[in-house]
Short mmCIF file of C-alpha atoms and ligand atoms in Angstrom, two decimals:
data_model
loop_
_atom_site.label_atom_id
_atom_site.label_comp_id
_atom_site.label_asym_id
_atom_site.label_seq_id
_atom_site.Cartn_x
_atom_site.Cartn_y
_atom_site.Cartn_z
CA UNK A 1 -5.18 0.28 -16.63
CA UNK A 2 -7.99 -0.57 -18.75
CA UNK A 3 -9.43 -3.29 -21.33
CA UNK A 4 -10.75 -1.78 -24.46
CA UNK A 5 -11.87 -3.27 -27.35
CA UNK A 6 -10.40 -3.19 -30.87
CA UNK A 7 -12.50 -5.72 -33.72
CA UNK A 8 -14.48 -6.87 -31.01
CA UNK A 9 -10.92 -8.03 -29.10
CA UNK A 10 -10.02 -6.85 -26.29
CA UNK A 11 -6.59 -4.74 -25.66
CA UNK A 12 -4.74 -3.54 -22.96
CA UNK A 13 -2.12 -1.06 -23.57
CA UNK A 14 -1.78 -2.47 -27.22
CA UNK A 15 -1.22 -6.05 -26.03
CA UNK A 16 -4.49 -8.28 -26.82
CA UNK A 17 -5.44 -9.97 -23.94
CA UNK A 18 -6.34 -13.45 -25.89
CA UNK A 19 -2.58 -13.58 -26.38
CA UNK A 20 -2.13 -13.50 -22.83
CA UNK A 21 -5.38 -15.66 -21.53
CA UNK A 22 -3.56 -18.19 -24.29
CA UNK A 23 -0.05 -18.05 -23.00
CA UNK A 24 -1.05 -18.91 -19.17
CA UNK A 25 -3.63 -20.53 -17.28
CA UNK A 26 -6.34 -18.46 -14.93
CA UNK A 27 -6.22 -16.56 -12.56
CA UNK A 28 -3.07 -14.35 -13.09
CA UNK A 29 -2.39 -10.90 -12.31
CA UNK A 30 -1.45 -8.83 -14.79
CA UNK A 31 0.72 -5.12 -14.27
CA UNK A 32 1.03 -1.85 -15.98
CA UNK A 33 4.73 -1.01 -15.99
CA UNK A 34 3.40 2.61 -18.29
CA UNK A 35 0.71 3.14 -15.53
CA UNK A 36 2.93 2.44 -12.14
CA UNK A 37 5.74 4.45 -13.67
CA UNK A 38 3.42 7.34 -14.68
CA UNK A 39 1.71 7.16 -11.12
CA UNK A 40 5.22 7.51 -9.49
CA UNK A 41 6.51 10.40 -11.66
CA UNK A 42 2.72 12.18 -10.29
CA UNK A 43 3.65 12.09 -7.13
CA UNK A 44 7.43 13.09 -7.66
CA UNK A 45 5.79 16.20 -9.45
CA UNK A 46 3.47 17.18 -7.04
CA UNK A 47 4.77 15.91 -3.42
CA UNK A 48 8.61 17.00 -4.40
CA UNK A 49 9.54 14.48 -1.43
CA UNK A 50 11.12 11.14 -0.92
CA UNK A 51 8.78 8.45 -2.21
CA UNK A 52 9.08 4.79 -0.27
CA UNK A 53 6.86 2.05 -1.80
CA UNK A 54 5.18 0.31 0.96
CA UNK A 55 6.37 -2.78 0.02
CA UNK A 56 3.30 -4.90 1.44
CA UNK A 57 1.12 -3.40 -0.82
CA UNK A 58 2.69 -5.70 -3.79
CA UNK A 59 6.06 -7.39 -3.47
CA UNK A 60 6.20 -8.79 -7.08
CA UNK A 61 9.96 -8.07 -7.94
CA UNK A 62 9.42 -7.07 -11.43
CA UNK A 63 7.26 -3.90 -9.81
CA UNK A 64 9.64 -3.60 -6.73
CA UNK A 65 13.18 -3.46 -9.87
CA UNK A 66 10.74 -0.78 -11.86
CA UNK A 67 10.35 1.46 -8.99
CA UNK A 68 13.58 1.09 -7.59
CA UNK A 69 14.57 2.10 -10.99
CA UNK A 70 12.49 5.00 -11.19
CA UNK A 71 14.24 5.97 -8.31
CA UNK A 72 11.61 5.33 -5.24
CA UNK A 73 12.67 4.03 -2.20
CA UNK A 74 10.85 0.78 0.23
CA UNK A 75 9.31 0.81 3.20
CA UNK A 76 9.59 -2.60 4.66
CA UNK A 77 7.83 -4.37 7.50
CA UNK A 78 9.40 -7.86 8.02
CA UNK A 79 12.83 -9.62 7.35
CA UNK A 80 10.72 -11.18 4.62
CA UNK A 81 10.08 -7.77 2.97
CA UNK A 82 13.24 -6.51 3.83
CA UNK A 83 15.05 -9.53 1.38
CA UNK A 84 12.32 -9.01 -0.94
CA UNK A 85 13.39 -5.29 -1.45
CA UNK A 86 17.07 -5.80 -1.52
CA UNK A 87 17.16 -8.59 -4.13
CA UNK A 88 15.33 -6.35 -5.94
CA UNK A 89 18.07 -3.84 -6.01
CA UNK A 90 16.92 -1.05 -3.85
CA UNK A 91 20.26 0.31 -1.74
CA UNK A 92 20.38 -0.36 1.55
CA UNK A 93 20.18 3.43 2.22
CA UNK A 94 16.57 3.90 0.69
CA UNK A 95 14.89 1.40 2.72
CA UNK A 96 12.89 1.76 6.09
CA UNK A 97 11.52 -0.52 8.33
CA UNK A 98 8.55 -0.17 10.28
CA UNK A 99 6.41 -2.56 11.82
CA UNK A 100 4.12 -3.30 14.66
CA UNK A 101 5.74 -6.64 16.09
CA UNK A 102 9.78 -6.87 14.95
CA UNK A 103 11.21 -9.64 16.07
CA UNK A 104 14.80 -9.75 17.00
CA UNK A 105 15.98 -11.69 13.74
CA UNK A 106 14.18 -8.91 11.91
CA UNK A 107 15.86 -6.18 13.84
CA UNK A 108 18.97 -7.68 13.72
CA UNK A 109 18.90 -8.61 9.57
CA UNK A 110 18.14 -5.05 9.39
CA UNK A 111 20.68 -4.03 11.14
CA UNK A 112 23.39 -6.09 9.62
CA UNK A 113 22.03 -4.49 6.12
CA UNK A 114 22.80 -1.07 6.76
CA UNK A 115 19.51 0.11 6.40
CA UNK A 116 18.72 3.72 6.74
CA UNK A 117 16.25 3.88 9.39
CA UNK A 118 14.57 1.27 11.79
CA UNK A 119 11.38 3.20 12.94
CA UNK A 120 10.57 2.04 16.66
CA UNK A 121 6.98 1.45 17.21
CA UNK A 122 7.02 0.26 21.52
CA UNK A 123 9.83 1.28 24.49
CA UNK A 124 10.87 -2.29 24.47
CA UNK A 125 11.63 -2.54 20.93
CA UNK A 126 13.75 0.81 21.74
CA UNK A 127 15.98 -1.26 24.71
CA UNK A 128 15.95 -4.26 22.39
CA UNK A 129 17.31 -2.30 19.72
CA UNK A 130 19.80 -0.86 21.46
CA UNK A 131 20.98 -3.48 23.48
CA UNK A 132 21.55 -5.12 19.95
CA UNK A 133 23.49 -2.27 18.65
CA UNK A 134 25.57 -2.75 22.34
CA UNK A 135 26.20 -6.21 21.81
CA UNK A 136 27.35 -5.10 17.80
CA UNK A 137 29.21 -1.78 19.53
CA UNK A 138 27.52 -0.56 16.81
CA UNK A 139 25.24 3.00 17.03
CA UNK A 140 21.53 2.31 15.40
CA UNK A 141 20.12 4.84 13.17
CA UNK A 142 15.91 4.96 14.23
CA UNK A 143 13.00 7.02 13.81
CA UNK A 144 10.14 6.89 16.14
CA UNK A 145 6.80 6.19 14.71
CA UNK A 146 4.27 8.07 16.51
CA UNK A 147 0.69 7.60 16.58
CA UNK A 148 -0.51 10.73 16.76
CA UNK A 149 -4.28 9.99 17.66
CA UNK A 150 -5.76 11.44 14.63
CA UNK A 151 -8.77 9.36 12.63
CA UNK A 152 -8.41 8.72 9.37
CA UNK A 153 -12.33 8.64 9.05
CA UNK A 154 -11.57 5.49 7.13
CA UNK A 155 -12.34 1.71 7.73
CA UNK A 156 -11.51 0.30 11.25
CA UNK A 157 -9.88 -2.64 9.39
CA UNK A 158 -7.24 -0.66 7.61
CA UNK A 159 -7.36 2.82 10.61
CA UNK A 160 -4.16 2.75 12.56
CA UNK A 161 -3.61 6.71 13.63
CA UNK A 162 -5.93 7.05 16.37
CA UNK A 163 -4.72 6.22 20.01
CA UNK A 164 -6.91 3.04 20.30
CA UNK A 165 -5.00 1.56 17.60
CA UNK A 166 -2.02 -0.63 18.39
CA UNK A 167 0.12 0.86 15.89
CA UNK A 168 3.01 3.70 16.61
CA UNK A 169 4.09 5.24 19.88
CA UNK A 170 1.32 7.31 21.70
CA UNK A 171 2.50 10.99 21.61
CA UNK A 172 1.69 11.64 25.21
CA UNK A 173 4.34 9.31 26.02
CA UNK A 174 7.17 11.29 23.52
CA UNK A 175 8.96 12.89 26.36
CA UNK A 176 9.28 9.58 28.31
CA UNK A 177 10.79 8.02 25.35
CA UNK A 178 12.89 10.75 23.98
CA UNK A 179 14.27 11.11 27.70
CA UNK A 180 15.23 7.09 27.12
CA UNK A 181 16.92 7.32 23.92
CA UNK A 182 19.17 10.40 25.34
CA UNK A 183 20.30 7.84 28.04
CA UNK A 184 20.77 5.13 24.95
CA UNK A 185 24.56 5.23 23.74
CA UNK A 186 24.16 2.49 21.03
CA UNK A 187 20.76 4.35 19.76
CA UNK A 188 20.46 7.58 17.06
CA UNK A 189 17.61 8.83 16.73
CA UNK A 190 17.03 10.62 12.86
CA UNK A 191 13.36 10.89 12.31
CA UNK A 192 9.80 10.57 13.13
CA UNK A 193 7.12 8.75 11.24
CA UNK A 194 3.54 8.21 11.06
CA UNK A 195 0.90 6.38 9.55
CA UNK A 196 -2.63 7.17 10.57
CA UNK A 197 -4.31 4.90 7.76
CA UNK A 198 -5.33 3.65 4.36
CA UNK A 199 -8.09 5.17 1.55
CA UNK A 200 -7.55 8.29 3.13
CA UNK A 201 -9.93 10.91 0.64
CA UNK A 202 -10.31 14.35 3.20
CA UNK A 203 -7.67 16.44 2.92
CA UNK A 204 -8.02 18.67 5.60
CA UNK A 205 -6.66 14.87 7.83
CA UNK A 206 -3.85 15.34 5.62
CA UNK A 207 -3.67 19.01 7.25
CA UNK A 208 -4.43 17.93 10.55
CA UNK A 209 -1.54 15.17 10.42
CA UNK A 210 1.54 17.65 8.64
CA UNK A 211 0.54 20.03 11.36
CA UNK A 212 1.00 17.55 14.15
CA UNK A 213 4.25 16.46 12.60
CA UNK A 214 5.54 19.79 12.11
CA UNK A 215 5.22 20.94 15.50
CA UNK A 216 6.72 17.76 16.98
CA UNK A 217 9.58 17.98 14.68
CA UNK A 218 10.24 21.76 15.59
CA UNK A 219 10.15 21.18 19.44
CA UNK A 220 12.48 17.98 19.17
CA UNK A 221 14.85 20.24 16.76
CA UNK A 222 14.58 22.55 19.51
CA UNK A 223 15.60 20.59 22.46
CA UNK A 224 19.04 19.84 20.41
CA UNK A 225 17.86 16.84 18.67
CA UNK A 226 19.05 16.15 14.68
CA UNK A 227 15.50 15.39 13.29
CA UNK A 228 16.92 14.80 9.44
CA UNK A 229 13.57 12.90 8.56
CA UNK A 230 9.73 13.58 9.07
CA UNK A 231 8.20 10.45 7.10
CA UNK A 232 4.41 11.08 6.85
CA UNK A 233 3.25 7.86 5.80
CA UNK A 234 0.90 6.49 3.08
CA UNK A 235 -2.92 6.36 2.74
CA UNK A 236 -3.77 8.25 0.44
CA UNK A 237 -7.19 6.78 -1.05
CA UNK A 238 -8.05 5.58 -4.40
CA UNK A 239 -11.89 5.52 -5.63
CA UNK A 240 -12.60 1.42 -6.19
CA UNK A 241 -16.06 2.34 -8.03
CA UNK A 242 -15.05 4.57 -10.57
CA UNK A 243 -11.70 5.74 -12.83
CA UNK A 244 -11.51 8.73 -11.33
CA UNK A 245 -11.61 11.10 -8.53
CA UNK A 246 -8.45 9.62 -6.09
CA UNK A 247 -6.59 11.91 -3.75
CA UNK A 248 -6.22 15.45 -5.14
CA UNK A 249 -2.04 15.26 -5.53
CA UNK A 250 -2.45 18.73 -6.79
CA UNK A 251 -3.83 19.47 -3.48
CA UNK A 252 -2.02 17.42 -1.51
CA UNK A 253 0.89 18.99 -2.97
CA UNK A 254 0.11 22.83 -1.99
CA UNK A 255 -0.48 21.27 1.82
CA UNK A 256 2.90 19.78 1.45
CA UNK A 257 4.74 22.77 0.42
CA UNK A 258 2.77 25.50 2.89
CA UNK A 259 3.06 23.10 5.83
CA UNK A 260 6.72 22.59 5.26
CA UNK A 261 8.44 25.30 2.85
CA UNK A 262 11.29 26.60 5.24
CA UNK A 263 12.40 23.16 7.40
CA UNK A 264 15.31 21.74 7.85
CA UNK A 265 14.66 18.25 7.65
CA UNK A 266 13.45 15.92 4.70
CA UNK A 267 9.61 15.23 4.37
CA UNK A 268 8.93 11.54 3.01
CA UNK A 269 5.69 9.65 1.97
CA UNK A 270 5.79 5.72 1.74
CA UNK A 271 2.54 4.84 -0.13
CA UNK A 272 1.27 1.58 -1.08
CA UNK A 273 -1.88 1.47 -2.74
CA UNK A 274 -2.07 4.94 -4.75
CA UNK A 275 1.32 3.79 -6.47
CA UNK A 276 0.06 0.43 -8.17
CA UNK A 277 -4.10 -0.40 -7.24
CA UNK A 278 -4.44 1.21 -10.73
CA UNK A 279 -2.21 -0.90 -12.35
CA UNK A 280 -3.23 -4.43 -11.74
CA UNK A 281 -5.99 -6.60 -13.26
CA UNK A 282 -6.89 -9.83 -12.14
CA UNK A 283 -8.24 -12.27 -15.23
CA UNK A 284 -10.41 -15.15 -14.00
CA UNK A 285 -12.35 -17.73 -16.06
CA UNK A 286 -16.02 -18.57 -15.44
CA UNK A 287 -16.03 -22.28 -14.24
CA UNK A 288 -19.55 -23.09 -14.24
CA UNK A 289 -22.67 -20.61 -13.77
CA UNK A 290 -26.12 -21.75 -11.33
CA UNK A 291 -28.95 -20.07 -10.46
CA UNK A 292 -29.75 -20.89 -6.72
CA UNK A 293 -32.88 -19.00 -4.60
CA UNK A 294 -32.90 -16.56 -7.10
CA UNK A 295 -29.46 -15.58 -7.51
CA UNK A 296 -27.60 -15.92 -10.75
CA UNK A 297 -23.94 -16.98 -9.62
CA UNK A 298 -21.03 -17.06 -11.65
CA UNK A 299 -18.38 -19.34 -9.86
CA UNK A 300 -14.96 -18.44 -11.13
CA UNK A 301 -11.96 -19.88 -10.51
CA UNK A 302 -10.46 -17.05 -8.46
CA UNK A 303 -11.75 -16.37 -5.48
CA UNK A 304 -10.51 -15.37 -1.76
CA UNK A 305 -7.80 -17.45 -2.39
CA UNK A 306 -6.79 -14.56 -5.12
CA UNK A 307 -7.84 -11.64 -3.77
CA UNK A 308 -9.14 -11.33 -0.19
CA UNK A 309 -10.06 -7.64 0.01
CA UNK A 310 -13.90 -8.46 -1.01
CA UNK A 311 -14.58 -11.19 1.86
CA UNK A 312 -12.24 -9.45 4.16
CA UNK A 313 -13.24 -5.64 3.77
CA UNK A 314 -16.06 -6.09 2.30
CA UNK A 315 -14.36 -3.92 -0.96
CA UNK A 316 -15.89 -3.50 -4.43
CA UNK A 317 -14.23 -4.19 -7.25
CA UNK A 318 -15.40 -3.29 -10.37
CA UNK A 319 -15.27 -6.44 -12.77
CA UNK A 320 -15.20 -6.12 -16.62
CA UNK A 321 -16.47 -8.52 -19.18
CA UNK A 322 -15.16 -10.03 -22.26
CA UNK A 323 -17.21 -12.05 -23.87
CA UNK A 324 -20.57 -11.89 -25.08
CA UNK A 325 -20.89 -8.18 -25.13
CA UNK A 326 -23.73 -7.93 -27.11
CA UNK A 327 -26.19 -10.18 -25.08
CA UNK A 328 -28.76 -8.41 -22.78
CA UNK A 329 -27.11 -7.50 -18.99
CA UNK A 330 -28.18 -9.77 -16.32
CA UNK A 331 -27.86 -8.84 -12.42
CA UNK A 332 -25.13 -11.64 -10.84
CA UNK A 333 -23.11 -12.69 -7.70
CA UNK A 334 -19.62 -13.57 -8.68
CA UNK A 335 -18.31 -16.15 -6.13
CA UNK A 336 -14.98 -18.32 -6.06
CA UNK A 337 -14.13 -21.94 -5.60
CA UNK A 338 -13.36 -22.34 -1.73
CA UNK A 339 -15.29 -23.77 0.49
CA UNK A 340 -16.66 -21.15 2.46
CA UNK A 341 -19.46 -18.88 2.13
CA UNK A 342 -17.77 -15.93 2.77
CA UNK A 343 -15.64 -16.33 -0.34
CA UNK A 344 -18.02 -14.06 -2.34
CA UNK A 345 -16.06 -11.36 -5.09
CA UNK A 346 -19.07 -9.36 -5.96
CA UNK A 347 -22.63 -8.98 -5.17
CA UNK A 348 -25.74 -7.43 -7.71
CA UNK A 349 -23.19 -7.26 -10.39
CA UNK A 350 -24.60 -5.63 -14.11
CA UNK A 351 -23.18 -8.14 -17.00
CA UNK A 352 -24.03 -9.28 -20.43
CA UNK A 353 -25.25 -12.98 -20.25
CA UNK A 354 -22.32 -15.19 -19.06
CA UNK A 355 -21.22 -18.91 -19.68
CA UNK A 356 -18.86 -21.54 -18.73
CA UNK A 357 -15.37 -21.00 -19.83
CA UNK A 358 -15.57 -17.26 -20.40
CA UNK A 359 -13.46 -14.85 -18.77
CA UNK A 360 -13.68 -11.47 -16.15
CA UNK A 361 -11.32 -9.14 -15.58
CA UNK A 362 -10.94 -7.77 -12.09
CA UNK A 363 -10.25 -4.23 -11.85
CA UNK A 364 -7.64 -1.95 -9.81
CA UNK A 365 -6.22 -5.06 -7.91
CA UNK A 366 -2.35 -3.85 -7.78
CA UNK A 367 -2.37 -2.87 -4.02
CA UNK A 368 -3.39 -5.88 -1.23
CA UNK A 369 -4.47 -8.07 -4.34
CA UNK A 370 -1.38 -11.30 -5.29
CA UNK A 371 0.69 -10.11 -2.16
CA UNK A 372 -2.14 -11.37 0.10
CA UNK A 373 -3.37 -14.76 -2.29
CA UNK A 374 -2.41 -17.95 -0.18
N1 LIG B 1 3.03 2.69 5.89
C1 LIG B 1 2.59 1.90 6.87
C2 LIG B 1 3.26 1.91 8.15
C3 LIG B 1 1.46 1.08 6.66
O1 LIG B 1 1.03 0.30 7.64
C4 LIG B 1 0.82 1.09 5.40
C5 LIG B 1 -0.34 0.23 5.15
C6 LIG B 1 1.33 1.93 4.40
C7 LIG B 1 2.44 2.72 4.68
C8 LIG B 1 0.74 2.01 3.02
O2 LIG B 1 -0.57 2.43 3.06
P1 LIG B 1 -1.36 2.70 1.67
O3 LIG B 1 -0.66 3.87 1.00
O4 LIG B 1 -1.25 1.47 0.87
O5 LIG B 1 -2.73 3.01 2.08
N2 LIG B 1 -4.78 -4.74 3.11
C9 LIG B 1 -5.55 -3.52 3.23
C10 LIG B 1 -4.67 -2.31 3.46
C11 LIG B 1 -3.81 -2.40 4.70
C12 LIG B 1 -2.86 -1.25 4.80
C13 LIG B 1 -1.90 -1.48 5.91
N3 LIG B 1 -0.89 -0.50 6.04
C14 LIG B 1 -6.42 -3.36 1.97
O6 LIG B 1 -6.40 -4.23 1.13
O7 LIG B 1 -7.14 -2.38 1.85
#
């Protein structure tokens, strides 16, 4: 999504953003339902798979009704999401739940819901799962998500595929559990999932992951077991300083279709960020402006509070101006309103001469941006 100007006002997809900036007070959030929607019919074309929107990437419902509506499915992580998705409309059938930690009132809310697959990430959320489904008489549908020790070569914040990570089920231990759920009559297992990561850009990890997947599918198949669903996860990454150049889906699409062109189970992807990061800019005002040892800081009134991902990651955003266009650039630190120093949005940032009360526009802020704002 991006500002352009028309008349010296600035637009977004037709709409002029003074309309908005009058209509309700800063900081807000504002969506492309033409740029999500275009972004999910990309990766129907190219991926030809089942698409799951990682819910936790932006639970807004308006976004969560449009994609249900184009027809993707949600990939949940708590009871919290799990409601979230559901009152959005998304049948019970096209939603999955994974998860590091599920507690017992999320297994169990899941359960009662019908959902399609629970994906076990520990042995002891296997027995607690099916001691539930015992005490229900009921028969769980689950997938296992393995980790499958493979490095995303991305941040160690957001890495959670290689065996030092606490996420999934370590594949050297895949025998031991598959060996359990054959002795576990309330338990079915349906799939296997994994998810080695976020901002994934190399391709050839996308390789190394289908390949691992494939053969672990194959050899379960082959010991008898109905593997109906190989979910590969999200992370595929989207370039924060620039417009362009985010996961090849072309590309990604050929490795989909030569790793798995004769199987007899479903492949599924359940991305987060590539579906709506594009799609979201956050509009901020400029509450006062001080120069202090040198720096020239802008202090605006959204901060860490509205988007963490700069103090937390240490992630660039690209930020936009508005006003003042014309004036000569000046180099500025953009920094919020909290009380702690960390709570910095950008560094060295190129703008025309700013003052009080003008605004900024945060770029690409659709993924991890209002769904982790306190
Ligand atoms: N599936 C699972 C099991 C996940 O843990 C995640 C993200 C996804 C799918 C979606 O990944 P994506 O396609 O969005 O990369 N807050 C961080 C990102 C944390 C991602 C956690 N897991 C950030 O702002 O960069």
């Amino acid at each position: 999504m991006k500002i352009y100007f028309k008349n010296n006002k600035p637009f977004i997809e037709g709409v002029c953003l003074d309309d908005i900036i009058n209509s309700y007070s800063t900081p807000f959030y504002i969506y492309s339902q033409k740029g999500i929607t275009e972004t999910y019919n990309k990766l129907i074309e190219n991926l030809n798979s089942e698409i799951f929107f990682s819910v936790k990437a932006n639970s807004n419902q308006a976004i969560l009704k449009l994609l249900k509506s184009c027809g993707a499915g949600a990939d949940v992580v708590s009871a919290g999401e799990l409601e979230r998705a559901l009152a959005a409309g998304f049948n019970s059938e096209k939603i999955i739940f994974e998860g590091v930690g599920k507690s017992k009132n999320d297994i169990q809310y899941a359960i009662n819901n019908n959902i399609r697959l629970i994906n076990i990430e520990s042995i002891n959320e296997l027995i607690l799962v099916n001691s539930i489904g015992y005490s229900l008489s009921k028969k769980i549908n689950i997938g296992i998500r393995l980790n499958p020790d493979i490095d995303g070569k991305t941040l160690d914040k957001i890495s959670t595929g290689k065996k030092t990570d606490k996420f999934g089920i370590n594949i050297i231990q895949l025998n031991e559990i598959i060996t359990l759920i054959k002795s576990c009559e309330n338990i079915n297992l349906k799939g296997i999932s994994c998810h080695i990561g976020s901002q994934i850009h190399d391709l050839s990890t996308f390789k190394d992951v289908f390949q691992k997947m494939k053969k672990i599918a194959n050899s379960l198949s082959g010991e008898g077991l109905n593997i109906e669903y190989v979910d590969l996860g999200g992370g595929f990454g989207v370039n924060y300083e620039k417009d362009s150049d985010d996961l090849d889906l072309k590309e990604l699409g050929v490795l989909v279709h030569s790793t798995y062109n004769d199987t007899p189970y479903k492949i599924s992807f359940e991305p987060g960020r590539f579906l709506v990061a594009r799609s979201g800019i956050l509009m901020t005002k400029i509450l006062t402006t001080k120069e202090n040892g040198g720096i020239n800081f802008l202090i605006t009134d959204a901060g860490m509070h509205t988007l963490i991902r700069p103090s937390m990651y240490g992630a660039i955003h690209r930020v936009q101006a508005i006003n003042n266009l014309n004036t000569k650039t000046i180099i500025y630190t953009i920094a919020g309103p909290i009380c702690e120093s960390s709570d910095i949005l950008v560094k060295n940032i190129n703008l025309p001469k700013q003052e009080i009360n003008n605004y900024l526009a945060i770029l690409d802020v659709g993924a991890y941006g209002a769904v982790m704002a306190s």
